[in-house]
Amino acid sequence: DGGITQSPKYLFRKEGQNVTLSCEQNLNHDAMYWYRQDPGQGLRLIYYSQIVNDFQKGDIAEGYSVSREKKESFPLTVTSAQKNPTAFYLCASRRQGDTEAFFGQGTRLTVV
Amino acid sequence: KNEVEQSPQNLTAQEGEFITINCSYSVGISALHWLQQHPGGGIVSLFMLSSGKKKHGRLIATINIQEKHSSLHITASHPRDSAVYICAVSPPRTSGSRLTFGEGTQLTVNP
């Protein structure tokens, strides 16, 4: 079955460490997205990619980095420059020009 | 003003009640999504709408493109319906590809 997979579901890291969140899809989707959710707030766009080897900053890209070396993978690195990294992170994907979007299950990152 | 706004932000109901959650948007869209997020964070896609109405079990979603408004209804609500319900919109096919989310509605159904 096709789908979008995020791993891990829960992640704990010490302050000052970089951490990479995985997002993989086997839907042959062109566009992939990373969102962040804070308690009581809506999802905010961090980065998105519409094609391999290309990506754009979203509304809150500072302290994050991404890569899109393969169509099926869009990993997000939370760097030590991100001031408040503890949050819920959601990956999504969509075929270019298509209306339907697919969502991962999310990763809850806690930095202690 | 957010491009996608939901109301109410919080909703408490008794088991069995009919529930309505509203979503208004101010941008052009190609589709609107209703998502459900349970405690613990996992998100499930409930509906994708571009016109009219869709029904799945006790859930009904409607959209009025002219009024830029969508509603999610839950009939015969149950405590297991307690979750955050999120409205999201897909842009027109000819414009950029980013999705835009509402802030969510926290629904609590008491037994």
Coordinates of C-alpha atoms in Angstrom, one line a residue:
Chain A
D1 CA 0.0 0.0 0.0
G2 CA 1.2 3.5 -0.8
G3 CA 1.7 6.0 1.9
I4 CA 3.8 8.5 3.7
T5 CA 5.9 7.4 6.7
Q6 CA 7.5 9.5 9.4
S7 CA 9.9 8.1 11.9
P8 CA 10.3 8.0 14.8
K9 CA 6.9 8.8 16.4
Y10 CA 8.6 10.1 19.5
L11 CA 12.1 11.6 19.7
F12 CA 14.1 12.9 22.7
R13 CA 17.3 14.9 22.3
K14 CA 19.6 16.9 24.5
E15 CA 19.7 20.7 24.0
G16 CA 22.4 21.7 21.5
Q17 CA 22.3 18.5 19.4
N18 CA 21.1 18.4 15.8
V19 CA 18.4 15.9 15.1
T20 CA 17.0 14.6 11.8
L21 CA 13.4 13.6 11.3
S22 CA 12.6 11.2 8.5
C23 CA 9.8 11.4 6.0
E24 CA 9.4 8.9 3.2
Q25 CA 6.7 8.4 0.7
N26 CA 6.1 5.8 -2.0
L27 CA 3.3 7.6 -3.7
N28 CA 5.5 9.1 -6.5
H29 CA 4.5 12.6 -5.2
D30 CA 6.4 15.6 -6.4
A31 CA 5.7 18.0 -3.6
M32 CA 6.6 17.4 0.0
Y33 CA 6.1 19.6 3.0
W34 CA 7.3 20.0 6.6
Y35 CA 5.0 21.6 9.2
R36 CA 5.4 22.4 12.9
Q37 CA 2.7 22.5 15.5
D38 CA 2.9 24.0 18.9
P39 CA 0.3 23.4 21.7
G40 CA -2.9 25.4 21.0
Q41 CA -1.6 26.6 17.6
G42 CA -2.1 25.7 14.0
L43 CA 0.4 24.0 11.7
R44 CA 3.0 26.3 10.3
L45 CA 5.1 25.7 7.2
I46 CA 8.8 25.1 7.7
Y47 CA 10.0 24.0 4.3
Y48 CA 8.6 22.6 1.1
S49 CA 9.9 21.0 -2.0
Q50 CA 8.2 20.7 -5.4
I51 CA 10.9 18.8 -7.2
V52 CA 14.1 16.8 -6.5
N53 CA 17.1 18.9 -5.6
D54 CA 15.0 22.0 -5.0
F55 CA 13.2 23.3 -1.9
Q56 CA 11.8 26.6 -0.5
K57 CA 11.6 28.2 2.9
G58 CA 8.2 28.4 4.5
D59 CA 7.1 30.8 7.2
I60 CA 9.4 29.5 10.0
A61 CA 12.5 28.1 8.4
E62 CA 15.1 29.6 10.8
G63 CA 16.9 26.9 12.7
Y64 CA 15.9 24.1 10.2
S65 CA 17.5 22.5 7.2
V66 CA 16.2 20.1 4.6
S67 CA 17.4 18.1 1.6
R68 CA 15.6 16.5 -1.3
E69 CA 18.1 14.2 -3.0
K70 CA 15.5 11.6 -3.8
K71 CA 11.9 12.0 -4.8
E72 CA 10.6 9.7 -2.1
S73 CA 12.6 11.3 0.8
F74 CA 12.5 14.7 2.5
P75 CA 14.4 14.7 5.8
L76 CA 14.2 17.6 8.2
T77 CA 17.1 18.5 10.4
V78 CA 16.4 20.5 13.5
T79 CA 19.7 22.3 14.2
S80 CA 21.0 23.7 17.5
A81 CA 20.1 27.2 16.1
Q82 CA 16.4 26.5 16.6
K83 CA 15.6 28.2 19.8
N84 CA 12.4 26.2 20.7
P85 CA 12.7 22.9 19.0
T86 CA 10.2 21.0 21.2
A87 CA 7.1 20.6 19.0
F88 CA 5.1 18.2 16.9
Y89 CA 6.4 17.9 13.3
L90 CA 4.2 16.8 10.4
C91 CA 5.2 15.8 6.9
A92 CA 2.9 15.9 4.0
S93 CA 3.0 15.2 0.3
R94 CA 1.1 15.9 -2.9
R95 CA 1.3 15.1 -6.6
Q96 CA 2.1 18.3 -8.5
G97 CA -1.1 19.7 -9.9
D98 CA -3.2 17.3 -7.8
T99 CA -5.6 18.4 -5.1
E100 CA -5.3 15.4 -2.8
A101 CA -2.7 15.6 0.0
F102 CA -1.4 12.8 2.2
F103 CA -0.2 13.2 5.7
G104 CA 2.3 11.4 7.9
Q105 CA 1.6 10.4 11.4
G106 CA 3.9 13.0 12.8
T107 CA 6.9 13.1 15.1
R108 CA 6.8 14.6 18.5
L109 CA 10.2 16.0 19.4
T110 CA 11.2 16.8 22.9
V111 CA 14.4 18.6 23.6
V112 CA 15.6 18.4 27.2
Chain B
K1 CA -6.2 37.7 9.6
N2 CA -5.5 34.1 8.9
E3 CA -6.3 32.7 5.4
V4 CA -8.1 29.8 7.0
E5 CA -10.2 30.3 10.1
Q6 CA -12.1 27.8 12.1
S7 CA -14.8 28.1 14.7
P8 CA -15.3 27.4 17.4
Q9 CA -11.8 27.0 18.8
N10 CA -13.1 24.7 21.6
L11 CA -16.3 22.7 21.7
T12 CA -17.6 20.5 24.5
A13 CA -20.6 18.3 23.8
Q14 CA -22.6 15.5 25.5
E15 CA -22.6 12.1 24.0
G16 CA -25.3 11.9 21.3
E17 CA -25.3 15.5 20.4
F18 CA -25.1 16.8 16.8
I19 CA -21.9 18.7 16.3
T20 CA -20.9 21.3 13.7
I21 CA -17.4 22.8 13.1
N22 CA -17.0 25.6 10.7
C23 CA -14.1 26.6 8.4
S24 CA -13.9 29.8 6.4
Y25 CA -11.1 30.7 3.9
S26 CA -10.2 33.9 2.1
V27 CA -8.0 32.5 -0.7
G28 CA -8.7 30.6 -3.9
I29 CA -8.6 26.9 -3.5
S30 CA -8.7 23.7 -5.5
A31 CA -9.7 21.5 -2.5
L32 CA -10.4 21.6 1.2
H33 CA -9.4 18.9 3.6
W34 CA -10.7 18.0 7.0
L35 CA -8.2 16.2 9.3
Q36 CA -8.5 14.6 12.7
Q37 CA -5.7 14.7 15.2
H38 CA -5.9 12.5 18.3
P39 CA -4.1 13.0 21.6
G40 CA -0.6 11.9 20.9
G41 CA -0.6 13.7 17.6
G42 CA -1.3 11.3 14.8
I43 CA -3.3 12.9 12.0
V44 CA -5.9 11.2 9.9
S45 CA -7.4 12.6 6.7
L46 CA -11.2 12.5 6.9
F47 CA -12.3 14.2 3.8
M48 CA -11.1 16.1 0.7
L49 CA -13.8 18.3 -0.9
S50 CA -13.9 20.5 -4.0
S51 CA -17.6 20.9 -4.1
G52 CA -20.9 19.7 -2.6
K53 CA -21.0 17.2 0.2
K54 CA -19.4 14.0 1.4
K55 CA -20.5 11.5 4.0
H56 CA -18.6 8.8 5.8
G57 CA -20.3 7.0 8.6
R58 CA -21.4 9.6 11.2
L59 CA -19.3 12.3 9.6
I60 CA -20.6 14.7 7.0
A61 CA -18.6 17.5 5.3
T62 CA -20.0 20.2 3.1
I63 CA -18.5 23.0 1.1
N64 CA -19.9 26.2 -0.4
I65 CA -17.3 27.5 -2.9
Q66 CA -19.1 30.8 -3.5
E67 CA -19.2 31.6 0.2
K68 CA -15.8 30.1 0.8
H69 CA -17.1 28.1 3.7
S70 CA -17.1 24.5 4.8
S71 CA -18.7 22.6 7.7
L72 CA -17.9 19.3 9.3
H73 CA -20.8 17.7 11.1
I74 CA -20.8 14.7 13.5
T75 CA -24.0 13.0 14.1
A76 CA -24.7 11.0 17.3
S77 CA -21.4 12.1 18.8
H78 CA -19.4 9.7 21.0
P79 CA -16.5 10.2 23.4
R80 CA -14.1 8.6 20.9
D81 CA -14.8 11.5 18.6
S82 CA -12.8 13.7 21.0
A83 CA -9.9 15.1 19.0
V84 CA -8.7 18.2 17.3
Y85 CA -10.3 18.8 13.9
I86 CA -8.3 20.7 11.4
C87 CA -9.3 22.4 8.2
A88 CA -6.7 22.8 5.4
V89 CA -6.9 24.1 1.9
S90 CA -5.0 23.2 -1.3
P91 CA -4.1 26.1 -3.6
P92 CA -5.4 26.3 -7.2
R93 CA -3.5 24.1 -9.5
T94 CA -1.9 27.0 -11.3
S95 CA -0.4 28.7 -8.3
G96 CA 2.1 27.6 -5.6
S97 CA 1.7 24.3 -4.0
R98 CA 1.7 25.1 -0.3
L99 CA -1.1 23.9 1.9
T100 CA -2.6 26.3 4.4
F101 CA -4.1 25.0 7.7
G102 CA -6.6 26.4 10.2
E103 CA -5.7 26.5 13.9
G104 CA -8.0 23.5 14.7
T105 CA -11.0 22.9 16.8
Q106 CA -10.6 21.0 20.0
L107 CA -13.7 18.8 20.5
T108 CA -14.5 17.1 23.7
V109 CA -17.4 14.7 23.9
N110 CA -18.4 13.7 27.4
P111 CA -20.2 10.5 28.2

